[in-house]
Amino acid sequence: MKLVHVFDAYCGWSHGFSATLREVISRHPELPVEVVSGGLFTGGRRVPIREFGYVQGANAQIAELTGARFGEAYERLIADGSFVMDSEAAARGVAALRGAAPERAPELATELQTAFYVDGLSLSDPATYRTLAAAAGLDAEAVVAAFQAPEARAEAEADFRRAADLGVTGFPTLQAVDGEQVIPLARGHATADEIDRRLNGLS
């Protein structure tokens, strides 16, 4: 059995779920974790952030419920309103980081969200991946090259298909996958204790 974490790096609820994910992984080191990017802001949804009028209210709810932090640099992005969230670019970045250190994919995914939601960095900017990779002790230039490679787009699309094949319609979604069996553990929000109870019910 393994855990499958389907998230979108530009999803505030996914950011709020980061601490729970870290706790679940620390409690279950025996379970491998697959990280899959969703496609929340693709196609016609790639528009200036000001067009999503609910963002600030949702973030306040996320912070209250999960304790997640939203940094001043990110708040300035929201206030300006012109920033465009592009989930395909973020998925290419996840793929590049995941390829550099597959066993650290969950950790790197949460760091990517911190880069946006705390530091206000664009997940379309190669410099963001250079900074993240260097901080994680990875080959920064190799990660940037992977992010910019033509194959990265195919990897992002493969992630989006994988999420759809798993029946995921909202982010974050945490599932236990055992062969052909897919068991939902969390969608949107759950505590580590709640997920533990669901996991224990499978054994």
Short mmCIF file of C-alpha atoms in Angstrom, two decimals:
data_model
loop_
_atom_site.label_atom_id
_atom_site.label_comp_id
_atom_site.label_asym_id
_atom_site.label_seq_id
_atom_site.Cartn_x
_atom_site.Cartn_y
_atom_site.Cartn_z
CA MET A 1 0.00 0.00 0.00
CA LYS A 2 1.10 3.58 -0.63
CA LEU A 3 -0.22 7.06 -0.03
CA VAL A 4 -1.08 9.27 -3.00
CA HIS A 5 -1.16 13.01 -2.35
CA VAL A 6 -2.93 14.91 -5.12
CA PHE A 7 -2.53 18.65 -4.68
CA ASP A 8 -2.11 21.87 -6.59
CA ALA A 9 0.76 24.14 -5.62
CA TYR A 10 -1.52 27.16 -6.21
CA CYS A 11 -4.31 25.78 -4.01
CA GLY A 12 -4.64 27.46 -0.61
CA TRP A 13 -6.26 24.40 0.94
CA SER A 14 -3.30 22.31 -0.26
CA HIS A 15 -1.00 24.77 1.50
CA GLY A 16 -3.13 24.42 4.63
CA PHE A 17 -2.83 20.63 4.44
CA SER A 18 1.00 20.68 4.41
CA ALA A 19 1.46 20.32 8.17
CA THR A 20 -1.00 17.41 8.30
CA LEU A 21 0.78 15.70 5.43
CA ARG A 22 4.14 16.04 7.16
CA GLU A 23 2.69 14.59 10.36
CA VAL A 24 1.08 11.63 8.58
CA ILE A 25 4.35 10.84 6.80
CA SER A 26 6.31 11.03 10.05
CA ARG A 27 3.86 8.60 11.68
CA HIS A 28 3.97 6.17 8.74
CA PRO A 29 7.53 5.99 7.43
CA GLU A 30 6.72 2.51 6.09
CA LEU A 31 4.30 3.94 3.50
CA PRO A 32 5.75 5.33 0.26
CA VAL A 33 4.16 8.59 -0.88
CA GLU A 34 3.37 9.49 -4.49
CA VAL A 35 2.93 13.21 -5.15
CA VAL A 36 0.66 14.18 -8.06
CA SER A 37 -0.04 17.71 -9.32
CA GLY A 38 -3.59 18.71 -10.12
CA GLY A 39 -4.55 21.26 -12.76
CA LEU A 40 -6.54 23.84 -10.83
CA PHE A 41 -5.54 26.91 -12.84
CA THR A 42 -5.16 25.85 -16.46
CA GLY A 43 -6.72 26.95 -19.73
CA GLY A 44 -9.32 29.67 -19.21
CA ARG A 45 -8.69 29.73 -15.46
CA ARG A 46 -5.26 31.29 -15.99
CA VAL A 47 -6.41 34.84 -15.26
CA PRO A 48 -5.26 37.64 -12.93
CA ILE A 49 -5.76 36.68 -9.30
CA ARG A 50 -8.09 39.67 -8.78
CA GLU A 51 -10.73 37.74 -10.75
CA PHE A 52 -10.94 35.21 -7.92
CA GLY A 53 -12.71 37.46 -5.43
CA TYR A 54 -12.96 34.74 -2.79
CA VAL A 55 -9.20 34.28 -2.27
CA GLN A 56 -8.67 36.48 0.80
CA GLY A 57 -11.76 35.17 2.58
CA ALA A 58 -10.78 31.58 1.84
CA ASN A 59 -7.24 32.20 3.08
CA ALA A 60 -8.54 33.57 6.37
CA GLN A 61 -10.63 30.43 6.79
CA ILE A 62 -7.67 28.19 5.90
CA ALA A 63 -5.40 29.99 8.37
CA GLU A 64 -7.99 29.72 11.15
CA LEU A 65 -8.68 26.05 10.55
CA THR A 66 -5.15 24.78 9.85
CA GLY A 67 -2.76 27.36 11.31
CA ALA A 68 -1.17 27.82 7.87
CA ARG A 69 0.75 31.05 7.40
CA PHE A 70 0.34 33.48 4.52
CA GLY A 71 3.31 35.80 4.23
CA GLU A 72 3.47 39.54 3.62
CA ALA A 73 5.04 39.11 0.17
CA TYR A 74 2.14 36.88 -0.85
CA GLU A 75 -0.39 39.32 0.60
CA ARG A 76 1.14 42.05 -1.58
CA LEU A 77 0.58 39.84 -4.65
CA ILE A 78 -3.07 39.45 -3.70
CA ALA A 79 -3.46 43.18 -3.10
CA ASP A 80 -1.91 44.03 -6.47
CA GLY A 81 -4.20 41.52 -8.19
CA SER A 82 -2.36 41.19 -11.50
CA PHE A 83 -0.50 37.95 -10.74
CA VAL A 84 -1.58 34.95 -12.86
CA MET A 85 -1.50 31.50 -11.27
CA ASP A 86 -0.49 28.86 -13.84
CA SER A 87 -0.87 25.32 -12.55
CA GLU A 88 0.86 23.81 -15.55
CA ALA A 89 4.05 25.73 -14.77
CA ALA A 90 3.78 24.70 -11.12
CA ALA A 91 3.29 21.06 -12.15
CA ARG A 92 6.41 21.27 -14.31
CA GLY A 93 8.26 22.53 -11.27
CA VAL A 94 6.94 19.72 -9.09
CA ALA A 95 8.05 17.24 -11.74
CA ALA A 96 11.54 18.77 -11.89
CA LEU A 97 11.97 18.67 -8.10
CA ARG A 98 10.46 15.19 -7.87
CA GLY A 99 12.83 13.93 -10.55
CA ALA A 100 15.84 15.31 -8.66
CA ALA A 101 14.89 13.66 -5.35
CA PRO A 102 11.93 11.25 -5.71
CA GLU A 103 12.00 10.15 -2.07
CA ARG A 104 11.73 13.79 -0.95
CA ALA A 105 8.81 14.71 -3.23
CA PRO A 106 6.31 15.46 -0.40
CA GLU A 107 8.80 17.70 1.41
CA LEU A 108 9.73 19.54 -1.78
CA ALA A 109 6.07 20.00 -2.72
CA THR A 110 5.35 21.70 0.60
CA GLU A 111 8.46 23.87 0.19
CA LEU A 112 7.15 24.92 -3.21
CA GLN A 113 3.91 26.05 -1.62
CA THR A 114 5.82 27.98 1.04
CA ALA A 115 7.71 29.75 -1.77
CA PHE A 116 4.40 31.07 -3.11
CA TYR A 117 2.18 31.47 -0.05
CA VAL A 118 4.83 32.84 2.31
CA ASP A 119 7.57 34.30 0.10
CA GLY A 120 5.32 35.47 -2.73
CA LEU A 121 7.48 33.86 -5.43
CA SER A 122 6.10 32.93 -8.85
CA LEU A 123 6.02 29.22 -9.60
CA SER A 124 6.47 30.10 -13.27
CA ASP A 125 9.90 31.66 -12.60
CA PRO A 126 12.97 29.43 -13.04
CA ALA A 127 14.71 31.45 -10.30
CA THR A 128 12.20 30.08 -7.77
CA TYR A 129 13.31 26.52 -8.53
CA ARG A 130 16.96 27.50 -8.46
CA THR A 131 16.48 28.91 -4.95
CA LEU A 132 14.43 25.95 -3.71
CA ALA A 133 16.80 23.35 -5.13
CA ALA A 134 19.85 25.06 -3.68
CA ALA A 135 18.21 25.29 -0.25
CA ALA A 136 17.38 21.58 -0.44
CA GLY A 137 20.96 20.64 -1.37
CA LEU A 138 20.02 19.60 -4.90
CA ASP A 139 21.71 20.43 -8.20
CA ALA A 140 19.98 23.74 -8.83
CA GLU A 141 20.98 24.07 -12.48
CA ALA A 142 19.79 20.52 -13.22
CA VAL A 143 16.43 21.26 -11.60
CA VAL A 144 16.01 24.48 -13.60
CA ALA A 145 16.96 22.66 -16.80
CA ALA A 146 14.37 19.97 -16.06
CA PHE A 147 11.73 22.64 -15.36
CA GLN A 148 12.42 24.29 -18.72
CA ALA A 149 12.80 21.07 -20.76
CA PRO A 150 10.13 20.20 -23.35
CA GLU A 151 9.51 16.92 -21.52
CA ALA A 152 8.31 18.82 -18.44
CA ARG A 153 5.07 19.77 -20.17
CA ALA A 154 4.34 16.10 -20.88
CA GLU A 155 5.06 15.26 -17.23
CA ALA A 156 2.61 17.93 -16.09
CA GLU A 157 -0.08 16.58 -18.41
CA ALA A 158 0.62 13.06 -17.16
CA ASP A 159 0.07 14.25 -13.60
CA PHE A 160 -3.24 15.85 -14.54
CA ARG A 161 -4.35 12.59 -16.19
CA ARG A 162 -3.24 10.59 -13.15
CA ALA A 163 -5.33 12.83 -10.88
CA ALA A 164 -8.36 12.36 -13.14
CA ASP A 165 -7.83 8.59 -13.29
CA LEU A 166 -7.84 8.51 -9.49
CA GLY A 167 -11.20 10.27 -9.52
CA VAL A 168 -9.85 13.39 -7.84
CA THR A 169 -12.05 16.46 -8.29
CA GLY A 170 -10.76 18.70 -5.49
CA PHE A 171 -7.44 19.52 -3.84
CA PRO A 172 -5.84 18.37 -1.71
CA THR A 173 -6.88 14.73 -1.79
CA LEU A 174 -5.00 12.04 0.11
CA GLN A 175 -5.65 8.44 -0.84
CA ALA A 176 -4.40 5.02 0.16
CA VAL A 177 -3.78 2.93 -2.94
CA ASP A 178 -3.38 -0.82 -2.66
CA GLY A 179 -3.23 -2.48 -6.05
CA GLU A 180 -6.47 -1.60 -7.82
CA GLN A 181 -8.11 -0.43 -4.59
CA VAL A 182 -8.23 3.35 -3.96
CA ILE A 183 -9.36 4.44 -0.49
CA PRO A 184 -9.99 8.16 0.25
CA LEU A 185 -8.30 9.38 3.44
CA ALA A 186 -8.75 13.15 3.22
CA ARG A 187 -10.19 15.76 0.90
CA GLY A 188 -9.73 19.46 1.53
CA HIS A 189 -8.97 19.19 5.23
CA ALA A 190 -8.39 16.50 7.83
CA THR A 191 -6.24 16.08 10.92
CA ALA A 192 -3.48 13.52 11.19
CA ASP A 193 -5.51 11.73 13.87
CA GLU A 194 -8.52 11.46 11.55
CA ILE A 195 -6.34 10.06 8.78
CA ASP A 196 -4.75 7.62 11.22
CA ARG A 197 -8.16 6.30 12.19
CA ARG A 198 -9.02 5.71 8.54
CA LEU A 199 -5.68 4.02 7.94
CA ASN A 200 -6.09 1.81 10.99
CA GLY A 201 -9.50 0.79 9.70
CA LEU A 202 -7.80 -0.66 6.61
CA SER A 203 -5.56 -3.05 8.53
#
